[in-house]
C-alpha cells in the first residue's frame, strides 16, 4: 500500500482529481504507460510568462512537461524540484501526484529518475574499497566520519555479506570531520582505520598524504546534490538517503543487480 505523503490542500486536490479520472473498465493500462508529450511553444511561453509575473519568487523554470493527468503540467525547477500547474498558470501545486490505480507516487518516481547517479561515473579510485564474502553485489556510500547516522548505518552494513562497498569520505560537518577524514584516508590501512572509528570509536592516528580525493568527493556530492550523509548509491542508479536497516539494505542490493 502506498504511503500518502504530506500534501498541501492544492496538492491533495490534484490527487483526488487523479482518482476521479475515468477509463474504460476493460482497459488494463495505467497512467504511467504513456510518455509525457511535448508541449507546444505557445503553451510553454504562456506558462513561463504568467508564472513569472504572478509568482516572482518562483525560480526560473527549466522544463515544462505534460503529465499522465489531463490538463496538469509538470514544472521542473533546478535539477529535481517539481511543481504542477494548469495550462493557464492559474494554479500552482507543490506536492506528490499519486497514481491510485498503480499505487505509485509519480512525483517521487520522477525525482528518482532526475537524481539517479550513473554508477559507472563514480570515481572509485577516490573511495575506500571493502570486499565482503564474494563481493558480488555493489554499493557506494558517501559518509562523514562524525555523522551519527553514518555510525548507525555502518553497524547495519556490518551485518551484510557478499558485497563490495565503495566508501567515499565526504567531510561536510566541520573541521574535525576534515581532520578525521584525512587521518583515515592517509592511514596505512584505511579499511581498518575506518572500521575502528565507525564501529569501535577508536580515533584514527594522525597521518598526512595527498587528500585531493576528499575535495573531489565533496565536489562530486555537490554536483549530484548529495547533501546529507549517509548517501547510498546502487548500481541501478537508485539513491537512498539515511541509515538503512540491514534487512532493507539486503533487498535494495538484490534489486540493484
Coordinates of C-alpha atoms in Angstrom, one line a residue:
X1 CA 0.0 0.0 0.0
X2 CA 1.4 3.4 -1.0
X3 CA 2.1 5.8 1.9
X4 CA 0.3 9.1 1.5
X5 CA 2.8 11.9 1.9
X6 CA 2.0 15.2 3.5
X7 CA 0.3 17.4 0.9
X8 CA -0.8 21.0 0.6
X9 CA -4.5 21.5 0.1
X10 CA -3.9 22.1 -3.6
X11 CA -1.8 19.0 -3.9
X12 CA -4.4 16.9 -2.3
X13 CA -6.9 18.3 -4.8
X14 CA -4.6 17.0 -7.6
X15 CA -4.6 13.5 -6.0
X16 CA -8.4 13.5 -5.7
X17 CA -8.7 14.6 -9.3
X18 CA -6.4 11.8 -10.4
X19 CA -8.6 9.3 -8.5
X20 CA -11.7 10.6 -10.4
X21 CA -10.2 10.2 -13.8
X22 CA -12.1 7.6 -15.6
X23 CA -11.0 4.9 -18.1
X24 CA -13.0 2.1 -19.7
X25 CA -13.3 -0.8 -17.2
X26 CA -11.6 -3.2 -19.5
X27 CA -8.5 -1.0 -20.0
X28 CA -5.7 -2.6 -18.1
X29 CA -3.2 0.2 -18.8
X30 CA -2.1 2.7 -16.1
X31 CA -1.5 6.4 -16.2
X32 CA 2.3 5.7 -16.2
X33 CA 2.2 3.8 -19.5
X34 CA 2.0 7.0 -21.7
X35 CA 5.2 9.1 -22.0
X36 CA 4.9 12.8 -21.3
X37 CA 4.0 14.6 -24.5
X38 CA 5.9 17.7 -25.7
X39 CA 4.1 20.9 -25.1
X40 CA 3.6 23.4 -27.9
X41 CA 5.7 26.5 -27.8
X42 CA 2.7 28.8 -27.2
X43 CA 1.6 26.9 -24.0
X44 CA 5.2 26.9 -22.7
X45 CA 5.6 30.6 -23.3
X46 CA 2.3 31.4 -21.7
X47 CA 3.1 29.4 -18.6
X48 CA 6.6 30.9 -18.2
X49 CA 5.3 34.5 -18.6
X50 CA 2.3 34.1 -16.4
X51 CA 4.0 32.4 -13.5
X52 CA 7.0 34.8 -13.7
X53 CA 4.6 37.7 -13.3
X54 CA 2.3 36.2 -10.7
X55 CA 4.9 34.3 -8.6
X56 CA 8.1 36.3 -9.0
X57 CA 9.7 34.3 -6.1
X58 CA 9.5 31.1 -8.2
X59 CA 12.9 30.3 -9.6
X60 CA 13.5 30.0 -13.3
X61 CA 11.5 27.1 -14.8
X62 CA 14.0 24.7 -16.5
X63 CA 11.5 22.3 -18.1
X64 CA 7.7 22.0 -18.7
X65 CA 6.1 18.7 -19.4
X66 CA 2.7 17.2 -19.6
X67 CA 1.7 14.6 -17.0
X68 CA -0.5 11.5 -17.2
X69 CA -3.3 13.6 -15.7
X70 CA -5.1 15.6 -18.5
X71 CA -4.7 19.3 -18.0
X72 CA -1.9 19.1 -15.4
X73 CA 1.6 20.1 -16.3
X74 CA 4.9 19.5 -14.6
X75 CA 7.3 22.3 -13.9
X76 CA 10.9 21.4 -13.2
X77 CA 12.9 24.0 -11.3
X78 CA 16.6 23.3 -11.0
X79 CA 17.7 19.6 -11.1
X80 CA 14.8 18.0 -9.3
X81 CA 12.3 20.5 -7.8
X82 CA 8.9 19.6 -9.1
X83 CA 5.7 21.8 -9.3
X84 CA 2.4 21.3 -11.1
X85 CA 0.1 23.8 -12.8
X86 CA -2.8 24.0 -15.2
X87 CA -2.5 25.2 -18.9
X88 CA -3.0 28.9 -18.0
X89 CA -0.9 29.0 -14.9
X90 CA -3.8 29.9 -12.7
X91 CA -3.0 27.3 -10.1
X92 CA 0.4 26.1 -8.7
X93 CA 0.8 22.9 -6.8
X94 CA 3.7 21.6 -4.9
X95 CA 3.2 18.0 -3.6
X96 CA 3.0 14.4 -4.8
X97 CA 1.0 13.2 -7.7
X98 CA -0.2 9.7 -7.0
X99 CA -1.4 7.1 -9.4
X100 CA -4.2 5.5 -7.3
X101 CA -4.6 2.5 -9.7
X102 CA -0.9 1.6 -9.9
X103 CA -0.4 2.7 -6.3
X104 CA 2.6 4.7 -7.3
X105 CA 4.0 8.1 -6.3
X106 CA 4.6 9.6 -9.8
X107 CA 6.4 12.6 -8.4
X108 CA 8.9 10.5 -6.4
X109 CA 9.5 8.3 -9.5
X110 CA 10.2 11.4 -11.5
X111 CA 12.6 12.8 -8.8
X112 CA 14.3 9.4 -8.6
X113 CA 14.9 9.5 -12.4
X114 CA 16.2 13.0 -12.3
X115 CA 18.6 12.4 -9.4
X116 CA 19.8 9.0 -10.5
X117 CA 23.6 8.6 -10.5
X118 CA 25.4 6.6 -13.2
X119 CA 27.4 4.1 -11.1
X120 CA 30.0 4.0 -13.8
X121 CA 30.6 7.7 -13.3
X122 CA 31.7 7.2 -9.7
X123 CA 35.4 8.0 -9.2
X124 CA 36.1 4.6 -7.5
X125 CA 39.8 5.4 -7.0
X126 CA 38.7 8.1 -4.5
X127 CA 36.9 5.5 -2.3
X128 CA 37.8 3.1 0.4
X129 CA 37.1 -0.3 -1.1
X130 CA 35.8 -3.1 1.2
X131 CA 35.0 -6.6 -0.1
X132 CA 33.0 -8.9 2.0
X133 CA 32.4 -12.6 1.0
X134 CA 32.1 -12.9 -2.8
X135 CA 31.8 -9.1 -3.2
X136 CA 29.3 -9.8 -6.0
X137 CA 26.9 -7.0 -5.0
X138 CA 28.0 -3.4 -5.1
X139 CA 27.2 -0.3 -3.1
X140 CA 28.6 3.2 -2.9
X141 CA 28.2 5.3 0.2
X142 CA 29.0 8.9 0.9
X143 CA 29.8 9.4 4.6
X144 CA 31.1 11.9 7.1
X145 CA 33.0 10.3 9.9
X146 CA 31.3 12.5 12.5
X147 CA 27.8 11.8 11.2
X148 CA 25.8 9.8 13.9
X149 CA 23.6 8.3 11.2
X150 CA 26.7 7.1 9.4
X151 CA 27.8 5.3 12.6
X152 CA 24.3 3.7 12.8
X153 CA 24.4 2.7 9.1
X154 CA 27.9 1.1 9.4
X155 CA 26.6 -1.1 12.3
X156 CA 23.8 -2.3 9.9
X157 CA 26.2 -2.7 7.0
X158 CA 28.4 -4.9 9.1
X159 CA 25.6 -7.5 9.1
X160 CA 25.6 -7.7 5.3
X161 CA 27.8 -10.1 3.4
X162 CA 28.8 -10.8 -0.3
X163 CA 29.1 -7.1 -1.1
X164 CA 31.8 -4.7 -2.4
X165 CA 31.4 -1.3 -0.6
X166 CA 32.9 1.9 -2.0
X167 CA 33.1 4.4 0.8
X168 CA 33.5 8.0 -0.2
X169 CA 34.7 10.1 2.7
X170 CA 32.7 13.4 2.4
X171 CA 33.7 15.7 5.3
X172 CA 30.8 18.2 5.4
X173 CA 30.2 18.6 9.1
X174 CA 33.1 20.8 10.1
X175 CA 36.9 21.0 10.6
X176 CA 37.0 17.9 12.8
X177 CA 35.3 15.9 10.1
X178 CA 38.0 17.0 7.6
X179 CA 40.8 16.1 10.1
X180 CA 39.3 12.6 10.8
X181 CA 38.8 12.0 7.1
X182 CA 42.4 12.9 6.4
X183 CA 43.7 10.7 9.1
X184 CA 41.6 7.8 7.9
X185 CA 42.3 8.3 4.2
X186 CA 46.1 8.6 4.9
X187 CA 46.3 5.7 7.3
X188 CA 48.4 2.7 6.3
X189 CA 45.3 0.5 6.5
X190 CA 42.3 2.7 5.5
X191 CA 39.8 -0.1 6.0
X192 CA 40.9 -0.8 9.5
X193 CA 41.1 2.9 10.4
X194 CA 37.6 3.4 9.1
X195 CA 36.1 0.4 10.9
X196 CA 37.9 1.2 14.1
X197 CA 36.4 4.6 14.2
X198 CA 32.9 3.9 12.9
X199 CA 32.3 0.6 14.7
X200 CA 34.5 0.9 17.8
X201 CA 35.0 4.6 18.3
X202 CA 38.8 4.3 18.1
X203 CA 40.0 7.6 16.7
X204 CA 42.5 7.4 13.8
X205 CA 46.1 8.3 14.4
X206 CA 47.3 11.5 12.8
X207 CA 48.5 10.9 9.3
X208 CA 49.2 13.0 6.2
X209 CA 49.2 12.4 2.5
X210 CA 47.6 13.7 -0.7
X211 CA 43.9 14.4 0.3
X212 CA 42.7 15.6 -3.1
X213 CA 40.3 12.7 -3.1
X214 CA 38.4 14.2 -0.2
X215 CA 37.9 17.5 -2.1
X216 CA 36.8 15.6 -5.2
X217 CA 34.3 13.6 -3.2
X218 CA 32.7 16.8 -1.7
X219 CA 32.6 18.3 -5.2
X220 CA 31.0 15.2 -6.6
X221 CA 28.4 15.3 -3.9
X222 CA 27.6 18.9 -4.6
X223 CA 27.3 18.2 -8.3
X224 CA 24.9 15.4 -7.7
X225 CA 23.0 17.0 -4.8
X226 CA 24.2 14.5 -2.2
X227 CA 23.7 17.0 0.6
X228 CA 23.4 14.6 3.5
X229 CA 25.2 11.6 4.9
X230 CA 25.0 8.7 4.6
X231 CA 24.1 8.8 0.9
X232 CA 23.7 5.4 -0.7
X233 CA 24.1 4.8 -4.5
X234 CA 23.3 1.5 -6.1
X235 CA 24.4 0.1 -9.5
X236 CA 21.0 0.6 -11.0
X237 CA 21.3 4.4 -10.3
X238 CA 19.0 4.4 -7.3
X239 CA 19.8 6.7 -4.5
X240 CA 18.7 6.2 -0.9
X241 CA 19.5 8.6 2.0
X242 CA 19.8 7.7 5.6
X243 CA 20.8 4.8 7.9
X244 CA 19.1 1.9 6.1
X245 CA 18.5 -1.2 8.2
X246 CA 20.3 -4.4 7.2
X247 CA 17.1 -6.2 6.0
X248 CA 16.1 -3.3 3.7
X249 CA 19.7 -2.9 2.5
X250 CA 19.8 -6.6 1.5
X251 CA 16.6 -6.1 -0.5
X252 CA 18.0 -3.0 -2.2
X253 CA 21.2 -4.7 -3.1
X254 CA 19.4 -7.7 -4.6
X255 CA 17.2 -5.4 -6.7
X256 CA 20.1 -3.4 -8.0
X257 CA 21.9 -6.3 -9.6

